[in-house]
Structures are given as structure tokens and as C-alpha cells.
XYZ file of C-alpha atoms in Angstrom:
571
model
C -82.442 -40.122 -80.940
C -78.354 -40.038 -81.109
C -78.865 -36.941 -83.449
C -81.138 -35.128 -81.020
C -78.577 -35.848 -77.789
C -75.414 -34.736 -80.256
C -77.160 -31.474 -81.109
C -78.571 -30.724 -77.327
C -74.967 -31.329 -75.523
C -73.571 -28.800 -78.332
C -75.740 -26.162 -77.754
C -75.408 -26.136 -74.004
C -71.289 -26.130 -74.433
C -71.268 -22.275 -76.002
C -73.070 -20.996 -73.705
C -70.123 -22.004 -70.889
C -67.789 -20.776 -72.983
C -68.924 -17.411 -73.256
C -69.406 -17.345 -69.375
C -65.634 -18.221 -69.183
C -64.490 -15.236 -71.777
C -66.798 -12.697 -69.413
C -65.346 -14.105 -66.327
C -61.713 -14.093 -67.344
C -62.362 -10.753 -68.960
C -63.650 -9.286 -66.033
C -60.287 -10.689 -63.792
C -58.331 -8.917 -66.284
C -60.375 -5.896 -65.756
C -60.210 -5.844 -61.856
C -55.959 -6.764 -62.363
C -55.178 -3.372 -64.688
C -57.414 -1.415 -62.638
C -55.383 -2.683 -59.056
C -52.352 -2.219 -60.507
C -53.136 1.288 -62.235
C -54.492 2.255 -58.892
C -51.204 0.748 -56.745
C -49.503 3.218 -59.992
C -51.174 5.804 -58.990
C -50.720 5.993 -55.296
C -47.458 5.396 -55.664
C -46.863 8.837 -57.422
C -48.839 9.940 -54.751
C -46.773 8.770 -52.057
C -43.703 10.137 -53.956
C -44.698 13.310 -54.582
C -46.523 13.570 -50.573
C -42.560 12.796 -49.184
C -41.260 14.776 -51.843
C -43.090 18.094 -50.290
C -42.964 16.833 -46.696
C -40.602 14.659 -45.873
C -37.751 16.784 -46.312
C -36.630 16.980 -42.235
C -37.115 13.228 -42.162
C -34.753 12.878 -44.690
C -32.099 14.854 -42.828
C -32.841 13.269 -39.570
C -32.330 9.688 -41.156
C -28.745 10.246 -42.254
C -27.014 7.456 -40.648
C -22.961 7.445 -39.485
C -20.875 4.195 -40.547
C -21.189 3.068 -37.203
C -25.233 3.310 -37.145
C -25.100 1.771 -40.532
C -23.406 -1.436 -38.931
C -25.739 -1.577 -35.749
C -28.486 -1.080 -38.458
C -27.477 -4.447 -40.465
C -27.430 -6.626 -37.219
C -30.556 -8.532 -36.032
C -33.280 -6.387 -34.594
C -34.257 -6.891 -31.159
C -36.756 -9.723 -30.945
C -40.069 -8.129 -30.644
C -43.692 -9.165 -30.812
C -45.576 -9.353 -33.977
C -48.315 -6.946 -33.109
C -46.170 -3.983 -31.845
C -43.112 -4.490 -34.275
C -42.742 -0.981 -36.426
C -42.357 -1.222 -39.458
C -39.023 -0.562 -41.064
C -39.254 3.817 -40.730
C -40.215 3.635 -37.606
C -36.894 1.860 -36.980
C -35.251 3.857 -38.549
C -36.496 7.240 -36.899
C -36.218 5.407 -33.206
C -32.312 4.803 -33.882
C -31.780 7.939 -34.760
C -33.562 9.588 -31.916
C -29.860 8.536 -30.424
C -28.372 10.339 -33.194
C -30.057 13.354 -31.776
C -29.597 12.787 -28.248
C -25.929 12.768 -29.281
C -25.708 16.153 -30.920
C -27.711 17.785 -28.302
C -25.145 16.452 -25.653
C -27.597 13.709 -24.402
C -26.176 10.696 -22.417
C -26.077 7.178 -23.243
C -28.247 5.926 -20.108
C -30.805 2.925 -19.630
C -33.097 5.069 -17.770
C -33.151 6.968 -20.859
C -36.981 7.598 -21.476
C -39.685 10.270 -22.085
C -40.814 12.119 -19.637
C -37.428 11.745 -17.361
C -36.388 15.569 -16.653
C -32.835 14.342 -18.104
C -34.345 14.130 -21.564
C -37.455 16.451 -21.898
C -35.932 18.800 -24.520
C -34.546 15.487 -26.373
C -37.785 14.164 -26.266
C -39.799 17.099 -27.850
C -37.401 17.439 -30.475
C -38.345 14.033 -31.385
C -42.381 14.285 -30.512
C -41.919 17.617 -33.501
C -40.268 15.356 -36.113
C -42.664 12.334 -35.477
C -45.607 15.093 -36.184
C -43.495 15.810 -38.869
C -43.698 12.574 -40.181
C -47.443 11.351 -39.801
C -49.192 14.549 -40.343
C -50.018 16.548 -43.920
C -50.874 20.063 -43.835
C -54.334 20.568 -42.473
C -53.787 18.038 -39.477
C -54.515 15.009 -41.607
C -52.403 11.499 -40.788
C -50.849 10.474 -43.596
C -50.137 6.902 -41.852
C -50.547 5.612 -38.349
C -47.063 3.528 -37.991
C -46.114 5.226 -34.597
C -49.082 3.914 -32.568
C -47.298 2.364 -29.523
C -44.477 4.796 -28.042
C -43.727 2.758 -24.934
C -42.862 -0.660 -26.795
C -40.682 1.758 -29.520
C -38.599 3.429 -26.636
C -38.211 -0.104 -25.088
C -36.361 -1.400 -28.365
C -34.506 1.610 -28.694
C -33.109 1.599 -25.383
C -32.028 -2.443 -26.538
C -30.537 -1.272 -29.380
C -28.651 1.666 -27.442
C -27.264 -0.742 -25.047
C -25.899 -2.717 -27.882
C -24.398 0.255 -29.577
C -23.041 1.316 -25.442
C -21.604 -2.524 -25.684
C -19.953 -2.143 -28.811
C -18.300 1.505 -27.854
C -17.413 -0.620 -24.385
C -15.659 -3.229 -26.235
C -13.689 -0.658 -28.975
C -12.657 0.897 -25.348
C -11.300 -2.060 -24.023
C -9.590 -2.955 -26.936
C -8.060 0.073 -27.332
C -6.851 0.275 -23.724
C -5.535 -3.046 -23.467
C -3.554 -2.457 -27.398
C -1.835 0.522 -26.043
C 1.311 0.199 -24.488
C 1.300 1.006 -20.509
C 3.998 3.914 -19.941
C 6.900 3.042 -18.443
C 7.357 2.645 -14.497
C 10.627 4.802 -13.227
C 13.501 2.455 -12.089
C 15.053 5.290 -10.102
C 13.421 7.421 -7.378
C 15.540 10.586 -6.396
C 12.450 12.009 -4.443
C 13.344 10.823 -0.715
C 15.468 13.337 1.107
C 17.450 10.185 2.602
C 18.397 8.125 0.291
C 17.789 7.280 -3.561
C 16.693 3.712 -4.492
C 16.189 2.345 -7.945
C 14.383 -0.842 -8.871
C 14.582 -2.830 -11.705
C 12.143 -6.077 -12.629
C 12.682 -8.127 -15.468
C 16.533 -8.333 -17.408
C 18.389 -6.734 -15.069
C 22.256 -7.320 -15.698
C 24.979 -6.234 -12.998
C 28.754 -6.083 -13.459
C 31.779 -3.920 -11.831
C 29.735 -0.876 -9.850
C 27.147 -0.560 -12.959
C 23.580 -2.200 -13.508
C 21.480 -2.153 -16.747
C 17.851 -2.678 -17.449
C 17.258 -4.615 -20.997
C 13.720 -3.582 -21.780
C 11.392 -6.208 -23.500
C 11.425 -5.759 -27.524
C 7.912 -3.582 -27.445
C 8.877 -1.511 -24.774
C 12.615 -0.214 -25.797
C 12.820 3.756 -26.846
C 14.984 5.206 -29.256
C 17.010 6.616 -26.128
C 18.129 4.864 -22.976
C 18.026 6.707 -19.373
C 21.379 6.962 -16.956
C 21.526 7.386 -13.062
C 23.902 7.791 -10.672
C 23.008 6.519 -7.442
C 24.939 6.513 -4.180
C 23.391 3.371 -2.715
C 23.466 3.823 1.346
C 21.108 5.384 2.998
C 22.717 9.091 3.331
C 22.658 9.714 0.129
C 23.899 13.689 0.714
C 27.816 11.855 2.398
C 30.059 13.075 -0.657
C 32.556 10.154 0.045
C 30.027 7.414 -0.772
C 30.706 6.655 -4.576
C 28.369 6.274 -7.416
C 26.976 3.541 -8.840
C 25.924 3.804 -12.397
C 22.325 2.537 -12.864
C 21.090 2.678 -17.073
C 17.885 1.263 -18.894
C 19.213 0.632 -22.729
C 17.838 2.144 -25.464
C 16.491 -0.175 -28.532
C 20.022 -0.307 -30.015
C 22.174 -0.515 -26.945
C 19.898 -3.515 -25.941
C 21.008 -5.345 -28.940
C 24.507 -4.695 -28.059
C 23.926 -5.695 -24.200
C 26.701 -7.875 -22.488
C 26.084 -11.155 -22.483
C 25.497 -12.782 -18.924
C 28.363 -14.575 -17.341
C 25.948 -16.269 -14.498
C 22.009 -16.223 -14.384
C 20.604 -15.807 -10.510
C 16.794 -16.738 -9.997
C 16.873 -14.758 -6.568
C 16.870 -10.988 -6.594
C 19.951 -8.905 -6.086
C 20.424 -5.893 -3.369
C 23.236 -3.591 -4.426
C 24.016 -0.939 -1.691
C 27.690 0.325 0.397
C 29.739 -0.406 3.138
C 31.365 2.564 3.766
C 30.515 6.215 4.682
C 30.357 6.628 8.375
C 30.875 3.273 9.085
C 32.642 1.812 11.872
C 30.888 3.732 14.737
C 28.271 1.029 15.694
C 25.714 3.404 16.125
C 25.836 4.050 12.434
C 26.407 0.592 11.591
C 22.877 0.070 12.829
C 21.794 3.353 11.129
C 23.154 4.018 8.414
C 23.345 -0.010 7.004
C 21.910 -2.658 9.503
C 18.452 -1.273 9.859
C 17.965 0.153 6.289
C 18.977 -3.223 4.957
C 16.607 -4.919 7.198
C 13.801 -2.422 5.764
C 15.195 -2.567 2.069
C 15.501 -7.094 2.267
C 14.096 -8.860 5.051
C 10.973 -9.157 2.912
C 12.832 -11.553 0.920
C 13.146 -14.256 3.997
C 16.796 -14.795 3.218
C 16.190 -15.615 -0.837
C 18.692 -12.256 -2.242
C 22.452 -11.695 -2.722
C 24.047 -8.449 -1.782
C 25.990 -7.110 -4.450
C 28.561 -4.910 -1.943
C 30.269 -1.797 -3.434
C 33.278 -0.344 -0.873
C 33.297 -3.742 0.819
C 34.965 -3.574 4.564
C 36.051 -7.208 5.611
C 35.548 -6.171 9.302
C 31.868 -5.191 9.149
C 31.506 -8.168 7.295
C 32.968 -9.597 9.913
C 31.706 -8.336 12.951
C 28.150 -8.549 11.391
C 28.327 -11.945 9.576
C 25.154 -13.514 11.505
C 23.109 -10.534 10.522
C 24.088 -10.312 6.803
C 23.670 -14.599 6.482
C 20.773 -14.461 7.754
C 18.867 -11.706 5.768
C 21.277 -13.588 2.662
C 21.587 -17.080 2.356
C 24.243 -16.434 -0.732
C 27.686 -15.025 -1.138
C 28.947 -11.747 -0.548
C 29.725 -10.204 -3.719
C 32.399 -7.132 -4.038
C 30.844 -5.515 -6.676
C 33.961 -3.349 -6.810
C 36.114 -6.228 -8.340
C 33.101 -8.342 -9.627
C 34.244 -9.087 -13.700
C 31.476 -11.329 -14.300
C 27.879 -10.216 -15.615
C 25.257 -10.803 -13.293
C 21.884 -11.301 -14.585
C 19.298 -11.224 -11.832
C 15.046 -11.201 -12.149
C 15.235 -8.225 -9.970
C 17.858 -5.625 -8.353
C 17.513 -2.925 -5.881
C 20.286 -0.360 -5.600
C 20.412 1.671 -2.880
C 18.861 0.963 1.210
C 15.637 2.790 1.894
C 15.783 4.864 5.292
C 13.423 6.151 7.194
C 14.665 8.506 9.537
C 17.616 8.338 11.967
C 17.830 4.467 13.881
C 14.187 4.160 13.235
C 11.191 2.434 10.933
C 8.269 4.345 9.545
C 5.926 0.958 9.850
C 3.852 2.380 7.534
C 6.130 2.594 4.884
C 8.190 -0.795 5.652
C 7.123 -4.159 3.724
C 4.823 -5.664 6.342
C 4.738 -3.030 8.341
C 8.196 -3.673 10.579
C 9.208 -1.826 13.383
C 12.066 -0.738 15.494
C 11.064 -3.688 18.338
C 10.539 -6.314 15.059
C 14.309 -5.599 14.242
C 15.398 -5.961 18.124
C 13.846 -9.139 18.505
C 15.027 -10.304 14.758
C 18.081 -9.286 16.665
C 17.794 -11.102 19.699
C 16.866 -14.393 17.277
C 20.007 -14.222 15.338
C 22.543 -14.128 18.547
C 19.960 -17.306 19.907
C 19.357 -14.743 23.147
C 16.382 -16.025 25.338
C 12.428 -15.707 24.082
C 10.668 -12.030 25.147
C 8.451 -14.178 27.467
C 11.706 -14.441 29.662
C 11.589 -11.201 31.142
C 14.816 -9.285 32.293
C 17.633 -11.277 34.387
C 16.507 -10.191 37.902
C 12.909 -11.020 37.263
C 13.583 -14.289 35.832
C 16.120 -15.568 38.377
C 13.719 -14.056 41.367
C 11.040 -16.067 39.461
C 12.918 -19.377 39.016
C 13.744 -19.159 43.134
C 17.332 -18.728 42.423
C 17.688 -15.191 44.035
C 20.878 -16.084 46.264
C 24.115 -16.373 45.457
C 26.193 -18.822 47.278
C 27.502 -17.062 49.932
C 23.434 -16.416 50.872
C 23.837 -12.627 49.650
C 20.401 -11.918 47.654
C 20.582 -11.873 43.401
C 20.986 -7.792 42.476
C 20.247 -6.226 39.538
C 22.995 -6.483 36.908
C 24.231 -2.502 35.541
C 26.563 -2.745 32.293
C 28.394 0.490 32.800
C 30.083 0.917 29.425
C 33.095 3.501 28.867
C 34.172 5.307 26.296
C 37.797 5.369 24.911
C 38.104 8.776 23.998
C 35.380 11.819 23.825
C 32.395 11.862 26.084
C 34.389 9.306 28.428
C 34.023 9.168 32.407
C 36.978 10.195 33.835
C 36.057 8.801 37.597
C 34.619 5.272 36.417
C 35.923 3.657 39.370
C 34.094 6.088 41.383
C 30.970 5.629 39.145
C 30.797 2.177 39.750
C 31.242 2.512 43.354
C 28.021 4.906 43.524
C 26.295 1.898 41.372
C 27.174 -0.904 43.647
C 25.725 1.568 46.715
C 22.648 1.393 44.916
C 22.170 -1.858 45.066
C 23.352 -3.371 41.500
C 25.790 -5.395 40.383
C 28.323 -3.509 37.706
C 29.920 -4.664 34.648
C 32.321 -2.246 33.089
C 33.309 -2.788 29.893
C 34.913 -0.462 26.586
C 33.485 -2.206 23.340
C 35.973 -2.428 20.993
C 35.436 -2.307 16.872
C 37.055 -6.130 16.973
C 34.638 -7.241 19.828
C 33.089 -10.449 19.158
C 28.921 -9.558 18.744
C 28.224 -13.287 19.554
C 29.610 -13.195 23.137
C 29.014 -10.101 23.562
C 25.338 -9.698 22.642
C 24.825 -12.898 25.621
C 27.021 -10.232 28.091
C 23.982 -7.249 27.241
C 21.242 -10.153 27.841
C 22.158 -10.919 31.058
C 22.164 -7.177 32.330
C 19.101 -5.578 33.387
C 20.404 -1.809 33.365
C 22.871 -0.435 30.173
C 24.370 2.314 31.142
C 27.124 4.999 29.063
C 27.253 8.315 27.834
C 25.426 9.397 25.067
C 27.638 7.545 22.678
C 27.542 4.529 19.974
C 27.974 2.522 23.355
C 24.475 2.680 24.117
C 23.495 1.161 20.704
C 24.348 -2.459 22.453
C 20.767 -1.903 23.456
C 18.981 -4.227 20.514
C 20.353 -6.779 22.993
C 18.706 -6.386 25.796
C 15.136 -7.857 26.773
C 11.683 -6.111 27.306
C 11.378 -3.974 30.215
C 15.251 -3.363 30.577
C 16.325 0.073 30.566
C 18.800 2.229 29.211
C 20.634 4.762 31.629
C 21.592 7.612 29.741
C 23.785 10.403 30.954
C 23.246 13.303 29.068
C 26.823 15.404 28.480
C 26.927 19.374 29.014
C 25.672 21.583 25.652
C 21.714 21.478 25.381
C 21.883 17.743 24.068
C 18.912 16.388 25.001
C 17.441 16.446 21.900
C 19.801 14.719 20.588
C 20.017 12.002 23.178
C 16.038 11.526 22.938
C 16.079 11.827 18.645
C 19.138 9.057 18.659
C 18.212 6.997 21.866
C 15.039 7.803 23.570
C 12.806 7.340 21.064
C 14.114 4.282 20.010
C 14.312 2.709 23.421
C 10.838 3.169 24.170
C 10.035 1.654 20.924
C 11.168 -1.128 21.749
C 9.925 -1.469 25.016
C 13.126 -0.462 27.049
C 12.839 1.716 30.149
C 14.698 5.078 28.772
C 16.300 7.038 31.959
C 18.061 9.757 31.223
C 20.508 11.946 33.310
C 22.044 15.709 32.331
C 25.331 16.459 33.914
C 25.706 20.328 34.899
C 28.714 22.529 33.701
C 30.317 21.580 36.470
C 30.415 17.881 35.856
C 31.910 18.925 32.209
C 35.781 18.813 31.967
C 35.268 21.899 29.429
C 34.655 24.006 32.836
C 37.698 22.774 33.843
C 39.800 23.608 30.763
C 37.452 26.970 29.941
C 36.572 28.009 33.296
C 32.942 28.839 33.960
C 32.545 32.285 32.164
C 33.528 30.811 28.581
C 30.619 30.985 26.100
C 30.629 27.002 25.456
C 30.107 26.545 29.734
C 28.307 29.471 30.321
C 25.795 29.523 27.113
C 25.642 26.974 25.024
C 22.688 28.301 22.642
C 25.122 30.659 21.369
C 27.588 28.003 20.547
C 25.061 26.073 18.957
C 23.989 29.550 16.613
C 27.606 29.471 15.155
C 26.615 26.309 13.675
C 27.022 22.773 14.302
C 30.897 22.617 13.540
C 31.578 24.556 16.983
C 28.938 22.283 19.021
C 30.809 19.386 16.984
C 33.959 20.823 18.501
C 33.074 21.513 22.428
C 30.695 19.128 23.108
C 30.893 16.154 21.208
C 34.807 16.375 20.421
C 36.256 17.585 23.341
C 34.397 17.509 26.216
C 34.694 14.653 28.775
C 32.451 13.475 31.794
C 33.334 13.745 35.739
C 29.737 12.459 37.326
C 29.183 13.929 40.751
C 28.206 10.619 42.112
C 26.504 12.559 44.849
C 24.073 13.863 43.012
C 23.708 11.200 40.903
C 22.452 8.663 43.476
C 18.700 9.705 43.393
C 18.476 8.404 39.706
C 20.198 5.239 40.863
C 18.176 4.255 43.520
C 15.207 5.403 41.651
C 16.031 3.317 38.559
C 16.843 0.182 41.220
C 13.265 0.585 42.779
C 11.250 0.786 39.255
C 13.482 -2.391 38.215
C 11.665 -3.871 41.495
C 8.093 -3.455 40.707
């Protein structure tokens, strides 16, 4: 019985085994025929892109750049609408093409936008190109969703846009910014040069040392006269240079270091007439430093020890340093910032649109007014305030009068019957000061004597500057010499006085109230007509009226302005 199980569990083994061989056998069969097939298509495929694909292939040549974007992370995408790697590729390129067919880089960037119809056909043809065989037949259906394609393309263009953004910034903020001009010669006035940064002063000259990676092979040179008349050929020079790379090695070595800024301007010219003290300095300093609040030194070139003088409340307080004459100054200065020069507007005036914080004329009266400690603006002029206070008598029980400041001149343009003048005002009804200001008159006592006056009144004159010290609603009296002056007297007077809130009367004298009719007689060109003087040029209207004509008011007819000034004071 052992032999007959022994034989039967043999016989049934071979059988198994042979099933095994066919089955194995049959495995090999199936894997040489799969991968002759896979052999075979792929020579097929080879040989189909070979004949066909040629435009893909030219389409699909990639710049460095592309190649870069290419090797970073696709957009994330969904599995059932990611392309497969040639339709990638083709959809990247379709910016290549909008590029050399002058298409823009734009999220709204789509088919069917007008913007990119002829971009978009182009790129329909060569996606035909790609999927079809002759005959119309697809060779493969990779391109099946448009919309989701154009939607990562557009992700991957903003990328690439990024990236060109970023080179763009780069390269703007790399290169260096071109230099800002220290000097500007453009203003018909004046010429003002500003330096910021290592700005080094000594003995009438100031250099700029420019910052290691900004010096130039060459260095620039000025010459600046720094007042506010630049055309006066008596104002000297002063010599303003930025240092080239090699001169900025050599630079002098500072003597004193200033943190405040530095103001370098003159003294001189047509200085010691107060009307262009105020002009031609005063007011353009006020324009050119007052921004600092007191926090600059004045580097002075042509210093005069009497306008310092005179003017010493008006120059600490726009300074709270030292004087410097900048003539005899040895040291080197080193300052954060200088200005050379004083920027003018126009004749005893302010442009507030071109002054720091918009200044004007009435700012600088009651900056003024503050300096000398003269009453608040809310005060209003003397006779209103002392008829307001209930101190309108005197003590002899007369009534309080309006005060008239009747100043004289000492030589041209004077009033040769003052006396009589002052009469005429006191018959009006006002109370007269006469006074002749003198160079050497003290500003502090006399700026309170202006206050307390409700009418100044003088030939057109530097006289009638005295006017920053009086108070709102005063007025100026102006009498108007023979010639055709009253442009003049409005250009230098008028127009200031009623910007800053002064009454402006003004009165013309006839020939006959001239003294040139008296020296002349009445048929001379300069009494008789005056336009033609003025056509020989200004040195002959210099000459007869400014120079040597005098003033004999005819009191007479003079009254009516008087008593109409004295009722208008009233109101």
C-alpha cells in the first residue's frame, strides 16, 4: 500500500510541472512581444516627429532666461487637468511668441481678448501643428483643456513679469543717482548754491567733499556773488568748488566741526540806505534762513560793523551764533550744510509761493514787530486803542488826535517848508512828529517812536521804509515827487504797504511844487515833459528827479488828502 501511494503522488507531480514550463513560457512570450511592440512604436513616434514636428521644434527653442523659469516648480495644478510635460513646454513659449510679435506682458492676457487675437491664432496653427498628421488624424490628444492651460501660463508669466520686476529694481537701486547741482545761476536776481553733506568753509571760499562713490575724475568751480543783486559789479566773489576724486584726498583738514548749517552771503553793495537794507539783505535773509528757527551761523563776507550794529536784534534772532567775517576767517569750517548767496524775490517783497512755508511780506512785519517787543496786531493803531481804553483826553481836557510822523529828508527829495507842512498837519487835526532818521539811529527806540504813530508820512524816500513798524490799519502818506514816479512809488511802497495791511495814500506834487521849476523854469524838458527825460535813459531821470530835485508842498492844496486821511483813520 506505501508502494501504490509513492507511485500515485509521483505521477501527479509532472504533470504540474509541465503546467509551470507552459505558463512561464507563455509570460515570456507576452514580455518580448510588449517590449518588441513598445520597440516598434517607438520608431514610429520618431520617425512621425521626424516628418512633422519640425515647427514645434523651432517654436520650443528656449532663451537662458526661459530655461531658468523652466527649472523652477510648476504652478500647483490639479491632477486631472495637469499637461503633460510638451504641453508645458508649448504654453511657455506661447510668451516667447507674444514677445516677438510685440505682445504685452498683461494678466488679462487671454484668447479671445481683441489685444491678442493674431497672437492667439498663431498659436491655435502650431497646436494643429502639433496634434494633427496629414489627413486630419490626431496623433495625441494632450491639449484637451485650453482654459486651465492659459490659466497656468498666465501664473507662470507673472512669475517671469516678477522676476524682470525685481532685475529692474535691482538695477535701479545699483546705479548711482546723478549728481544734484550745488549752484543755481538760473534766477535773474541772485545766484544761490547749496551744499549738503562735507561742506568745508575758510577765507571767502567753500568746498564740497563728495562721498567716496560719488567723486569724478574732475571737480566743478563757481563764482558766486552772494547778495541778492547779483548783476552790482562791486559785490565780490566768493569761490564755491565740489573736489574732484584726487583733490578730495588732498582736502584741508577742518579746524572746527559745526552741527548747525552755515549761511554765507554780503554786507555790502548798496547798503546803508535803509530801504535797501531791508531789500537787498534783511528780507532776502529772512527768505534764505528763518526756516532754520535761529539754529545757522552767518558766515559774513564785506562785513560792515554798523549794519551789524544797527540790525543786531534782527541778525540774533534769525542766528543764535557768532558773526563770522569770512573775509579774515583762517580757520576751516566744516558745516552739514551751507548756503551761499540770499534768495530774492523781487524788489522789498516775498513770492509766498516760492518762500519755505510760504512767508510773506506781513509775516516779516510782524516777525518785525516781535523782535523790537512792539504791541500784539490785536492792539489796533494808537488812536483806536487809546479811544478804546477811555483814555481819549489829554490833561488839559483837549481830545487824543491822531499821531502823523512827518519824516524829512537830509538832502534830495527833502521838504523845503517843513515847518509849514506841519502846520497844514496840525490844521487837520493830527498830532506831528518830525523827525530826520539818521544811519546811527537807535532801531530799538526808534521802532517804539513808529508804533505809537498812526500816520507815517515822507517823500518817496528810504524814510518811508520805517513802515515794518507800524501796526495793522496804519497808513503810509506818500508824497509822490515831480517826474512820472508813480510807478515807482507804488513798485517800492504801495505794494508793499497794502501787503501788509497798511493804508497806502499817496500824493503827486505838480511842477510847480518841484524846486527844478524853480532852478529850470517851466519850459525846460525835465518840468515841462518828463517822458522824454525818462527816454534818454534812467541816468538823466537819476539826475533831475531823484538827485536834484527837492519838495515845496503847496499846503493849500494839500489839505483835502489830510483831512481825508484824518476821517478814514476815524471809521
Amino acid at each position: 500500500m506505501v508502494t501504490e501511494s509513492s507511485s500515485s503522488s509521483q505521477s501527479s507531480t509532472v504533470p504540474t510541472s509541465k503546467g509551470m514550463a507552459r505558463t512561464l513560457a507563455q509570460h515570456h512570450q507576452a514580455v518580448v512581444g510588449f517590449l518588441f511592440g513598445f520597440f516598434v512604436i517607438l520608431v514610429l513616434y520618431t520617425t512621425v516627429s521626424g516628418q512633422f514636428g519640425s515647427n514645434t521644434i523651432v517654436v520650443l527653442q528656449s532663451t537662458p532666461a526661459e530655461q531658468n523659469a523652466r527649472a523652477s516648480p510648476p504652478p500647483p495644478s490639479s491632477p486631472a487637468s495637469a499637461p503633460n510635460n510638451s504641453t508645458q513646454d508649448i504654453i511657455v513659449h506661447k510668451d516667447d511668441v507674444n514677445k516677438t510679435m510685440g505682445g504685452e506682458h498683461n494678466q488679462d492676457n487671454v484668447p479671445g481678448t481683441d489685444k491678442n487675437n493674431k497672437t492667439d491664432a498663431n498659436f491655435d496653427n502650431m497646436q494643429a501643428n502639433r496634434t494633427e498628421q496629414p489627413g486630419g488624424q490626431p496623433v495625441n490628444n494632450t491639449i484637451t483643456n485650453v482654459s486651465d492651460k492659459m490659466k497656468e501660463e498666465e501664473l507662470i508669466r507673472q512669475e517671469l513679469d516678477q522676476d524682470d520686476d525685481k532685475d529692474e529694481t535691482n538695477v535701479k537701486k545699483g546705479a548711482p543717482s546723478p549728481p544734484k547741482p550745488i549752484c543755481d545761476l538760473s534766477d535773474p536776481r541772485y545766484d544761490i548754491c547749496e551744499i549738503i553733506g562735507d561742506a568745508r568753509a575758510t577765507n571767502r571760499t567753500v568746498l564740497y567733499v563728495p562721498p567716496p562713490g560719488e567723486r569724478s575724475a574732475d571737480g566743478q568751480e563757481w563764482a558766486i556773488k552772494d547778495q541778492s543783486r547779483k548783476h552790482l559789479e562791486y559785490i565780490k566773489e566768493v569761490t564755491v568748488k565740489t573736489l574732484s576724486a584726487a583733490q578730495s584726498l588732498a582736502a584741508p583738514e577742518c579746524t572746527s566741526r559745526h552741527a548747525v548749517p552755515a549761511v554765507v552771503f554780503a554786507m555790502n553793495g548798496l547798503t546803508s540806505n535803509p530801504w535797501h537794507d531791508f531789500s537787498d539783505v534783511l528780507v532776502p535773509l529772512f527768505i534764505t534762513a528763518r526756516a532754520f528757527d535761529g539754529e545757522v551761523q552767518f558766515l559774513v563776507t564785506d562785513l560792515q560793523p554798523w549794519f551789524v550794529d544797527k540790525y543786531r536784534l534782527i541778525l540774533a534772532n534769525l542766528s543764535r551764533y557768532d558773526v563770522v567775517d569770512f573775509d579774515r576767517d583762517a580757520g576751516v569750517r566744516c558745516y552739514p550744510r551751507v548756503v551761499v548767496g540770499l534768495r530774492s524775490h523781487r524788489d522789498l517783497g516775498i513770492n509766498p509761493a516760492r518762500a519755505p512755508r510760504n512767508y510773506t511780506l506781513l509775516d516779516f512785519r510782524m516777525y518785525i514787530r516781535d523782535i523790537f517787543s512792539l504791541p500784539p496786531d490785536s492792539v489796533g493803531i494808537p488812536y483806536k486803542a487809546a479811544a478804546a481804553s477811555n483814555n481819549n483826553a489829554t490833561v488839559d481836557g483837549e481830545k487824543r488826535k491822531p499821531r502823523l510822523m512827518l519824516i524829512n529828508r537830509g538832502h534830495n527829495r527833502k521838504f523845503v517848508n517843513i515847518p509849514e507842512i506841519a502846520d497844514g498837519a496840525r490844521a487837520a487835526g493830527f498830532e506831528v512828529v518830525v523827525v530826520e532818521p539818521r544811519r546811527d539811529l537807535r532801531l530799538e527806540e526808534f521802532s517804539l517812536a513808529v508804533d505809537s504813530c498812526d500816520v507815517l508820512m515822507g517823500a518817496h524816500g528810504a524814510g518811508l521804509t520805517n513802515f515794518f513798524f507800524l501796526r495793522t490799519g496804519a497808513a503810509m502818506l506818500q508824497v509822490v515827487p515831480w517826474g512820472h514816479m508813480e510807478y515807482s512809488a507804488m513798485i517800492f511802497y504801495g505794494v508793499q504797504a497794502k501787503e501788509m495791511n497798511l493804508r497806502d495814500v499817496e500824493y503827486s506834487i505838480t511842477a510847480e511844487e518841484s524846486t527844478l521849476y524853480d532852478k529850470y523854469g517851466k519850459d525846460h524838458p525835465a518840468v515841462s515833459d518828463p517822458e522824454s527825460i525818462h527816454k534818454q535813459g534812467w541816468q538823466l531821470g537819476m539826475k533831475y528827479y531823484w538827485l536834484e530835485q527837492d519838495i515845496r508842498l503847496n499846503v493849500t492844496r494839500f489839505a483835502p488828502t489830510l483831512h481825508q486821511l484824518r476821517r478814514t483813520l476815524g471809521e
